[in-house]
């Protein structure tokens, strides 16, 4: 067995999920997102693999809420280490069912036939630079595919379109002065710095 055993937060209760979903309703009415293909999602676990749109909060919560509302499936998102270094934030993500994205956790989720969501581009894809709309920034991050093959797990591609048309990046790590400050901040804190939109 691995040196770091799985650490998976408990699944939120159905009532807790319903409350979380209801919090999105006012914003959902304004943005009116559309969803296609949720009926094709397997009931007995799969690995959803998608593109992270800029900031990730403009579409991701709605997708997870819609899967719950229409299929009663809890999607366990995988989160990067940086999320779990921020005390209140990590608790909120855990309450929503998010799981630290470690190999041990993925093995455990797959053994339990849960529905898992991974964005291989991670924070680099969330904090896209100018001119990188809708680009997949996965580099060589293909560990999810190896784990799915190992477990015989179905990979279901998913995509979000529209959020990156809403925002324009005006400063990023390539911008003089802002870029220098962003790199210094990341070096000191370990956290990536978002672009200015």
PDB file of N, CA, C and O in Angstrom, residues 28-88:
ATOM      1  N   UNK A  28     -28.291  31.074 -11.226  1.00  0.00           N
ATOM      2  CA  UNK A  28     -28.673  30.193 -12.336  1.00  0.00           C
ATOM      3  C   UNK A  28     -29.769  30.842 -13.186  1.00  0.00           C
ATOM      4  O   UNK A  28     -29.774  30.728 -14.403  1.00  0.00           O
ATOM      5  N   UNK A  29     -30.705  31.505 -12.525  1.00  0.00           N
ATOM      6  CA  UNK A  29     -31.793  32.169 -13.260  1.00  0.00           C
ATOM      7  C   UNK A  29     -31.266  33.291 -14.144  1.00  0.00           C
ATOM      8  O   UNK A  29     -31.770  33.532 -15.227  1.00  0.00           O
ATOM      9  N   UNK A  30     -30.234  33.961 -13.676  1.00  0.00           N
ATOM     10  CA  UNK A  30     -29.654  35.064 -14.456  1.00  0.00           C
ATOM     11  C   UNK A  30     -28.851  34.537 -15.634  1.00  0.00           C
ATOM     12  O   UNK A  30     -28.950  35.043 -16.743  1.00  0.00           O
ATOM     13  N   UNK A  31     -28.040  33.507 -15.408  1.00  0.00           N
ATOM     14  CA  UNK A  31     -27.142  33.020 -16.462  1.00  0.00           C
ATOM     15  C   UNK A  31     -27.789  31.998 -17.383  1.00  0.00           C
ATOM     16  O   UNK A  31     -27.336  31.813 -18.511  1.00  0.00           O
ATOM     17  N   UNK A  32     -28.829  31.310 -16.917  1.00  0.00           N
ATOM     18  CA  UNK A  32     -29.561  30.316 -17.705  1.00  0.00           C
ATOM     19  C   UNK A  32     -28.644  29.317 -18.419  1.00  0.00           C
ATOM     20  O   UNK A  32     -28.667  29.187 -19.643  1.00  0.00           O
ATOM     21  N   UNK A  33     -27.821  28.554 -17.663  1.00  0.00           N
ATOM     22  CA  UNK A  33     -26.944  27.587 -18.324  1.00  0.00           C
ATOM     23  C   UNK A  33     -27.740  26.461 -18.971  1.00  0.00           C
ATOM     24  O   UNK A  33     -28.842  26.131 -18.534  1.00  0.00           O
ATOM     25  N   UNK A  34     -27.169  25.885 -20.014  1.00  0.00           N
ATOM     26  CA  UNK A  34     -27.785  24.754 -20.704  1.00  0.00           C
ATOM     27  C   UNK A  34     -26.860  23.548 -20.577  1.00  0.00           C
ATOM     28  O   UNK A  34     -25.639  23.690 -20.614  1.00  0.00           O
ATOM     29  N   UNK A  35     -27.437  22.382 -20.464  1.00  0.00           N
ATOM     30  CA  UNK A  35     -26.674  21.154 -20.261  1.00  0.00           C
ATOM     31  C   UNK A  35     -27.101  20.125 -21.297  1.00  0.00           C
ATOM     32  O   UNK A  35     -28.276  19.991 -21.592  1.00  0.00           O
ATOM     33  N   UNK A  36     -26.124  19.403 -21.811  1.00  0.00           N
ATOM     34  CA  UNK A  36     -26.393  18.389 -22.822  1.00  0.00           C
ATOM     35  C   UNK A  36     -25.689  17.092 -22.448  1.00  0.00           C
ATOM     36  O   UNK A  36     -24.516  17.097 -22.088  1.00  0.00           O
ATOM     37  N   UNK A  37     -26.387  15.984 -22.535  1.00  0.00           N
ATOM     38  CA  UNK A  37     -25.791  14.673 -22.376  1.00  0.00           C
ATOM     39  C   UNK A  37     -25.739  14.110 -20.975  1.00  0.00           C
ATOM     40  O   UNK A  37     -25.180  13.028 -20.776  1.00  0.00           O
ATOM     41  N   UNK A  38     -26.304  14.796 -19.992  1.00  0.00           N
ATOM     42  CA  UNK A  38     -26.246  14.288 -18.615  1.00  0.00           C
ATOM     43  C   UNK A  38     -26.938  12.934 -18.511  1.00  0.00           C
ATOM     44  O   UNK A  38     -26.547  12.087 -17.708  1.00  0.00           O
ATOM     45  N   UNK A  39     -27.927  12.705 -19.349  1.00  0.00           N
ATOM     46  CA  UNK A  39     -28.634  11.420 -19.311  1.00  0.00           C
ATOM     47  C   UNK A  39     -27.720  10.246 -19.678  1.00  0.00           C
ATOM     48  O   UNK A  39     -28.024   9.092 -19.378  1.00  0.00           O
ATOM     49  N   UNK A  40     -26.591  10.516 -20.312  1.00  0.00           N
ATOM     50  CA  UNK A  40     -25.662   9.459 -20.707  1.00  0.00           C
ATOM     51  C   UNK A  40     -24.634   9.105 -19.626  1.00  0.00           C
ATOM     52  O   UNK A  40     -23.838   8.193 -19.812  1.00  0.00           O
ATOM     53  N   UNK A  41     -24.657   9.822 -18.531  1.00  0.00           N
ATOM     54  CA  UNK A  41     -23.692   9.589 -17.460  1.00  0.00           C
ATOM     55  C   UNK A  41     -23.983   8.251 -16.771  1.00  0.00           C
ATOM     56  O   UNK A  41     -25.112   7.996 -16.357  1.00  0.00           O
ATOM     57  N   UNK A  42     -22.987   7.363 -16.662  1.00  0.00           N
ATOM     58  CA  UNK A  42     -23.220   6.063 -16.003  1.00  0.00           C
ATOM     59  C   UNK A  42     -23.612   6.233 -14.536  1.00  0.00           C
ATOM     60  O   UNK A  42     -23.125   7.128 -13.851  1.00  0.00           O
ATOM     61  N   UNK A  43     -24.498   5.347 -14.064  1.00  0.00           N
ATOM     62  CA  UNK A  43     -24.941   5.377 -12.668  1.00  0.00           C
ATOM     63  C   UNK A  43     -23.909   4.778 -11.720  1.00  0.00           C
ATOM     64  O   UNK A  43     -23.917   5.070 -10.533  1.00  0.00           O
ATOM     65  N   UNK A  44     -23.047   3.910 -12.230  1.00  0.00           N
ATOM     66  CA  UNK A  44     -22.170   3.135 -11.366  1.00  0.00           C
ATOM     67  C   UNK A  44     -20.715   3.599 -11.398  1.00  0.00           C
ATOM     68  O   UNK A  44     -19.797   2.815 -11.286  1.00  0.00           O
ATOM     69  N   UNK A  45     -20.518   4.894 -11.545  1.00  0.00           N
ATOM     70  CA  UNK A  45     -19.176   5.459 -11.477  1.00  0.00           C
ATOM     71  C   UNK A  45     -18.524   5.669 -12.821  1.00  0.00           C
ATOM     72  O   UNK A  45     -18.652   4.849 -13.724  1.00  0.00           O
ATOM     73  N   UNK A  46     -17.857   6.787 -12.935  1.00  0.00           N
ATOM     74  CA  UNK A  46     -17.093   7.121 -14.137  1.00  0.00           C
ATOM     75  C   UNK A  46     -16.145   8.254 -13.778  1.00  0.00           C
ATOM     76  O   UNK A  46     -16.258   8.865 -12.722  1.00  0.00           O
ATOM     77  N   UNK A  47     -15.221   8.505 -14.683  1.00  0.00           N
ATOM     78  CA  UNK A  47     -14.263   9.598 -14.497  1.00  0.00           C
ATOM     79  C   UNK A  47     -14.579  10.668 -15.526  1.00  0.00           C
ATOM     80  O   UNK A  47     -14.390  10.473 -16.720  1.00  0.00           O
ATOM     81  N   UNK A  48     -15.106  11.794 -15.051  1.00  0.00           N
ATOM     82  CA  UNK A  48     -15.385  12.929 -15.925  1.00  0.00           C
ATOM     83  C   UNK A  48     -14.086  13.704 -16.090  1.00  0.00           C
ATOM     84  O   UNK A  48     -13.440  14.056 -15.099  1.00  0.00           O
ATOM     85  N   UNK A  49     -13.713  13.976 -17.322  1.00  0.00           N
ATOM     86  CA  UNK A  49     -12.467  14.695 -17.606  1.00  0.00           C
ATOM     87  C   UNK A  49     -12.831  15.904 -18.456  1.00  0.00           C
ATOM     88  O   UNK A  49     -13.443  15.759 -19.517  1.00  0.00           O
ATOM     89  N   UNK A  50     -12.469  17.097 -17.977  1.00  0.00           N
ATOM     90  CA  UNK A  50     -12.887  18.287 -18.691  1.00  0.00           C
ATOM     91  C   UNK A  50     -11.884  19.407 -18.699  1.00  0.00           C
ATOM     92  O   UNK A  50     -10.822  19.341 -18.085  1.00  0.00           O
ATOM     93  N   UNK A  51     -12.274  20.443 -19.406  1.00  0.00           N
ATOM     94  CA  UNK A  51     -11.497  21.674 -19.473  1.00  0.00           C
ATOM     95  C   UNK A  51     -11.876  22.570 -18.307  1.00  0.00           C
ATOM     96  O   UNK A  51     -13.042  22.686 -17.961  1.00  0.00           O
ATOM     97  N   UNK A  52     -10.899  23.171 -17.700  1.00  0.00           N
ATOM     98  CA  UNK A  52     -11.154  24.146 -16.648  1.00  0.00           C
ATOM     99  C   UNK A  52     -11.274  25.500 -17.334  1.00  0.00           C
ATOM    100  O   UNK A  52     -10.352  25.948 -18.009  1.00  0.00           O
ATOM    101  N   UNK A  53     -12.417  26.139 -17.171  1.00  0.00           N
ATOM    102  CA  UNK A  53     -12.550  27.477 -17.732  1.00  0.00           C
ATOM    103  C   UNK A  53     -11.908  28.476 -16.791  1.00  0.00           C
ATOM    104  O   UNK A  53     -11.622  28.167 -15.630  1.00  0.00           O
ATOM    105  N   UNK A  54     -11.695  29.677 -17.268  1.00  0.00           N
ATOM    106  CA  UNK A  54     -11.049  30.691 -16.449  1.00  0.00           C
ATOM    107  C   UNK A  54     -11.846  30.882 -15.154  1.00  0.00           C
ATOM    108  O   UNK A  54     -13.060  30.970 -15.176  1.00  0.00           O
ATOM    109  N   UNK A  55     -11.173  30.845 -14.061  1.00  0.00           N
ATOM    110  CA  UNK A  55     -11.692  30.943 -12.696  1.00  0.00           C
ATOM    111  C   UNK A  55     -12.508  29.730 -12.264  1.00  0.00           C
ATOM    112  O   UNK A  55     -12.651  29.485 -11.092  1.00  0.00           O
ATOM    113  N   UNK A  56     -13.092  28.958 -13.168  1.00  0.00           N
ATOM    114  CA  UNK A  56     -13.761  27.717 -12.819  1.00  0.00           C
ATOM    115  C   UNK A  56     -15.055  27.854 -12.035  1.00  0.00           C
ATOM    116  O   UNK A  56     -15.791  26.893 -11.904  1.00  0.00           O
ATOM    117  N   UNK A  57     -15.360  29.019 -11.514  1.00  0.00           N
ATOM    118  CA  UNK A  57     -16.565  29.176 -10.707  1.00  0.00           C
ATOM    119  C   UNK A  57     -17.750  29.673 -11.519  1.00  0.00           C
ATOM    120  O   UNK A  57     -18.838  29.807 -11.003  1.00  0.00           O
ATOM    121  N   UNK A  58     -17.522  29.951 -12.777  1.00  0.00           N
ATOM    122  CA  UNK A  58     -18.603  30.451 -13.607  1.00  0.00           C
ATOM    123  C   UNK A  58     -19.437  29.332 -14.200  1.00  0.00           C
ATOM    124  O   UNK A  58     -20.532  29.563 -14.684  1.00  0.00           O
ATOM    125  N   UNK A  59     -18.935  28.114 -14.184  1.00  0.00           N
ATOM    126  CA  UNK A  59     -19.673  27.003 -14.770  1.00  0.00           C
ATOM    127  C   UNK A  59     -19.662  25.740 -13.915  1.00  0.00           C
ATOM    128  O   UNK A  59     -20.638  25.020 -13.849  1.00  0.00           O
ATOM    129  N   UNK A  60     -18.578  25.464 -13.247  1.00  0.00           N
ATOM    130  CA  UNK A  60     -18.434  24.211 -12.497  1.00  0.00           C
ATOM    131  C   UNK A  60     -19.552  23.984 -11.480  1.00  0.00           C
ATOM    132  O   UNK A  60     -20.160  22.897 -11.472  1.00  0.00           O
ATOM    133  N   UNK A  61     -19.887  24.931 -10.614  1.00  0.00           N
ATOM    134  CA  UNK A  61     -20.950  24.650  -9.639  1.00  0.00           C
ATOM    135  C   UNK A  61     -22.279  24.301 -10.301  1.00  0.00           C
ATOM    136  O   UNK A  61     -23.000  23.436  -9.823  1.00  0.00           O
ATOM    137  N   UNK A  62     -22.573  24.955 -11.434  1.00  0.00           N
ATOM    138  CA  UNK A  62     -23.830  24.673 -12.115  1.00  0.00           C
ATOM    139  C   UNK A  62     -23.851  23.262 -12.694  1.00  0.00           C
ATOM    140  O   UNK A  62     -24.871  22.584 -12.672  1.00  0.00           O
ATOM    141  N   UNK A  63     -22.710  22.821 -13.220  1.00  0.00           N
ATOM    142  CA  UNK A  63     -22.628  21.477 -13.775  1.00  0.00           C
ATOM    143  C   UNK A  63     -22.867  20.434 -12.684  1.00  0.00           C
ATOM    144  O   UNK A  63     -23.658  19.505 -12.849  1.00  0.00           O
ATOM    145  N   UNK A  64     -22.191  20.594 -11.545  1.00  0.00           N
ATOM    146  CA  UNK A  64     -22.351  19.636 -10.449  1.00  0.00           C
ATOM    147  C   UNK A  64     -23.784  19.647  -9.922  1.00  0.00           C
ATOM    148  O   UNK A  64     -24.346  18.589  -9.621  1.00  0.00           O
ATOM    149  N   UNK A  65     -24.372  20.834  -9.831  1.00  0.00           N
ATOM    150  CA  UNK A  65     -25.751  20.946  -9.349  1.00  0.00           C
ATOM    151  C   UNK A  65     -26.725  20.288 -10.318  1.00  0.00           C
ATOM    152  O   UNK A  65     -27.666  19.596  -9.892  1.00  0.00           O
ATOM    153  N   UNK A  66     -26.515  20.462 -11.602  1.00  0.00           N
ATOM    154  CA  UNK A  66     -27.425  19.878 -12.589  1.00  0.00           C
ATOM    155  C   UNK A  66     -27.347  18.354 -12.594  1.00  0.00           C
ATOM    156  O   UNK A  66     -28.372  17.679 -12.730  1.00  0.00           O
ATOM    157  N   UNK A  67     -26.149  17.802 -12.436  1.00  0.00           N
ATOM    158  CA  UNK A  67     -26.008  16.340 -12.363  1.00  0.00           C
ATOM    159  C   UNK A  67     -26.781  15.821 -11.151  1.00  0.00           C
ATOM    160  O   UNK A  67     -27.470  14.801 -11.223  1.00  0.00           O
ATOM    161  N   UNK A  68     -26.706  16.533 -10.035  1.00  0.00           N
ATOM    162  CA  UNK A  68     -27.439  16.127  -8.846  1.00  0.00           C
ATOM    163  C   UNK A  68     -28.943  16.243  -9.070  1.00  0.00           C
ATOM    164  O   UNK A  68     -29.704  15.316  -8.773  1.00  0.00           O
ATOM    165  N   UNK A  69     -29.391  17.378  -9.585  1.00  0.00           N
ATOM    166  CA  UNK A  69     -30.829  17.610  -9.759  1.00  0.00           C
ATOM    167  C   UNK A  69     -31.458  16.622 -10.738  1.00  0.00           C
ATOM    168  O   UNK A  69     -32.554  16.125 -10.499  1.00  0.00           O
ATOM    169  N   UNK A  70     -30.766  16.335 -11.832  1.00  0.00           N
ATOM    170  CA  UNK A  70     -31.377  15.498 -12.858  1.00  0.00           C
ATOM    171  C   UNK A  70     -31.111  14.010 -12.675  1.00  0.00           C
ATOM    172  O   UNK A  70     -31.905  13.185 -13.128  1.00  0.00           O
ATOM    173  N   UNK A  71     -30.015  13.634 -11.990  1.00  0.00           N
ATOM    174  CA  UNK A  71     -29.660  12.218 -11.887  1.00  0.00           C
ATOM    175  C   UNK A  71     -29.412  11.745 -10.461  1.00  0.00           C
ATOM    176  O   UNK A  71     -29.214  10.554 -10.251  1.00  0.00           O
ATOM    177  N   UNK A  72     -29.390  12.642  -9.491  1.00  0.00           N
ATOM    178  CA  UNK A  72     -29.102  12.287  -8.100  1.00  0.00           C
ATOM    179  C   UNK A  72     -27.741  11.595  -7.959  1.00  0.00           C
ATOM    180  O   UNK A  72     -27.565  10.671  -7.160  1.00  0.00           O
ATOM    181  N   UNK A  73     -26.776  12.062  -8.757  1.00  0.00           N
ATOM    182  CA  UNK A  73     -25.410  11.548  -8.686  1.00  0.00           C
ATOM    183  C   UNK A  73     -24.535  12.626  -8.069  1.00  0.00           C
ATOM    184  O   UNK A  73     -24.548  13.773  -8.519  1.00  0.00           O
ATOM    185  N   UNK A  74     -23.782  12.252  -7.038  1.00  0.00           N
ATOM    186  CA  UNK A  74     -22.824  13.180  -6.436  1.00  0.00           C
ATOM    187  C   UNK A  74     -21.510  13.035  -7.194  1.00  0.00           C
ATOM    188  O   UNK A  74     -20.984  11.939  -7.335  1.00  0.00           O
ATOM    189  N   UNK A  75     -21.006  14.145  -7.687  1.00  0.00           N
ATOM    190  CA  UNK A  75     -19.730  14.148  -8.399  1.00  0.00           C
ATOM    191  C   UNK A  75     -18.644  14.552  -7.408  1.00  0.00           C
ATOM    192  O   UNK A  75     -18.737  15.607  -6.780  1.00  0.00           O
ATOM    193  N   UNK A  76     -17.620  13.729  -7.282  1.00  0.00           N
ATOM    194  CA  UNK A  76     -16.508  14.013  -6.377  1.00  0.00           C
ATOM    195  C   UNK A  76     -15.391  14.675  -7.182  1.00  0.00           C
ATOM    196  O   UNK A  76     -14.654  14.013  -7.908  1.00  0.00           O
ATOM    197  N   UNK A  77     -15.294  15.991  -7.079  1.00  0.00           N
ATOM    198  CA  UNK A  77     -14.230  16.719  -7.754  1.00  0.00           C
ATOM    199  C   UNK A  77     -12.894  16.489  -7.071  1.00  0.00           C
ATOM    200  O   UNK A  77     -12.828  16.347  -5.849  1.00  0.00           O
ATOM    201  N   UNK A  78     -11.834  16.451  -7.863  1.00  0.00           N
ATOM    202  CA  UNK A  78     -10.476  16.311  -7.329  1.00  0.00           C
ATOM    203  C   UNK A  78      -9.851  17.697  -7.247  1.00  0.00           C
ATOM    204  O   UNK A  78      -9.879  18.443  -8.228  1.00  0.00           O
ATOM    205  N   UNK A  79      -9.292  18.042  -6.102  1.00  0.00           N
ATOM    206  CA  UNK A  79      -8.705  19.363  -5.915  1.00  0.00           C
ATOM    207  C   UNK A  79      -7.198  19.318  -5.748  1.00  0.00           C
ATOM    208  O   UNK A  79      -6.651  18.365  -5.201  1.00  0.00           O
ATOM    209  N   UNK A  80      -6.557  20.368  -6.223  1.00  0.00           N
ATOM    210  CA  UNK A  80      -5.099  20.501  -6.074  1.00  0.00           C
ATOM    211  C   UNK A  80      -4.730  20.811  -4.630  1.00  0.00           C
ATOM    212  O   UNK A  80      -5.538  21.324  -3.857  1.00  0.00           O
ATOM    213  N   UNK A  81      -3.466  20.546  -4.301  1.00  0.00           N
ATOM    214  CA  UNK A  81      -2.956  20.775  -2.943  1.00  0.00           C
ATOM    215  C   UNK A  81      -3.209  22.200  -2.445  1.00  0.00           C
ATOM    216  O   UNK A  81      -3.503  22.394  -1.266  1.00  0.00           O
ATOM    217  N   UNK A  82      -3.083  23.184  -3.320  1.00  0.00           N
ATOM    218  CA  UNK A  82      -3.208  24.585  -2.901  1.00  0.00           C
ATOM    219  C   UNK A  82      -4.557  24.858  -2.237  1.00  0.00           C
ATOM    220  O   UNK A  82      -4.638  25.645  -1.295  1.00  0.00           O
ATOM    221  N   UNK A  83      -5.610  24.193  -2.690  1.00  0.00           N
ATOM    222  CA  UNK A  83      -6.937  24.386  -2.086  1.00  0.00           C
ATOM    223  C   UNK A  83      -6.925  24.013  -0.608  1.00  0.00           C
ATOM    224  O   UNK A  83      -7.621  24.620   0.199  1.00  0.00           O
ATOM    225  N   UNK A  84      -6.158  22.999  -0.268  1.00  0.00           N
ATOM    226  CA  UNK A  84      -6.203  22.439   1.074  1.00  0.00           C
ATOM    227  C   UNK A  84      -5.242  23.119   2.040  1.00  0.00           C
ATOM    228  O   UNK A  84      -5.131  22.717   3.198  1.00  0.00           O
ATOM    229  N   UNK A  85      -4.580  24.167   1.585  1.00  0.00           N
ATOM    230  CA  UNK A  85      -3.712  24.953   2.465  1.00  0.00           C
ATOM    231  C   UNK A  85      -4.443  26.166   3.040  1.00  0.00           C
ATOM    232  O   UNK A  85      -3.911  26.860   3.883  1.00  0.00           O
ATOM    233  N   UNK A  86      -5.660  26.405   2.569  1.00  0.00           N
ATOM    234  CA  UNK A  86      -6.444  27.558   3.024  1.00  0.00           C
ATOM    235  C   UNK A  86      -7.545  27.046   3.949  1.00  0.00           C
ATOM    236  O   UNK A  86      -8.483  26.382   3.492  1.00  0.00           O
ATOM    237  N   UNK A  87      -7.438  27.319   5.269  1.00  0.00           N
ATOM    238  CA  UNK A  87      -8.318  26.689   6.260  1.00  0.00           C
ATOM    239  C   UNK A  87      -9.817  26.733   5.972  1.00  0.00           C
ATOM    240  O   UNK A  87     -10.436  25.699   5.851  1.00  0.00           O
ATOM    241  N   UNK A  88     -10.451  27.843   5.859  1.00  0.00           N
ATOM    242  CA  UNK A  88     -11.906  27.895   5.677  1.00  0.00           C
ATOM    243  C   UNK A  88     -12.299  27.351   4.301  1.00  0.00           C
ATOM    244  O   UNK A  88     -13.282  26.621   4.170  1.00  0.00           O
TER     245      UNK A  88
END
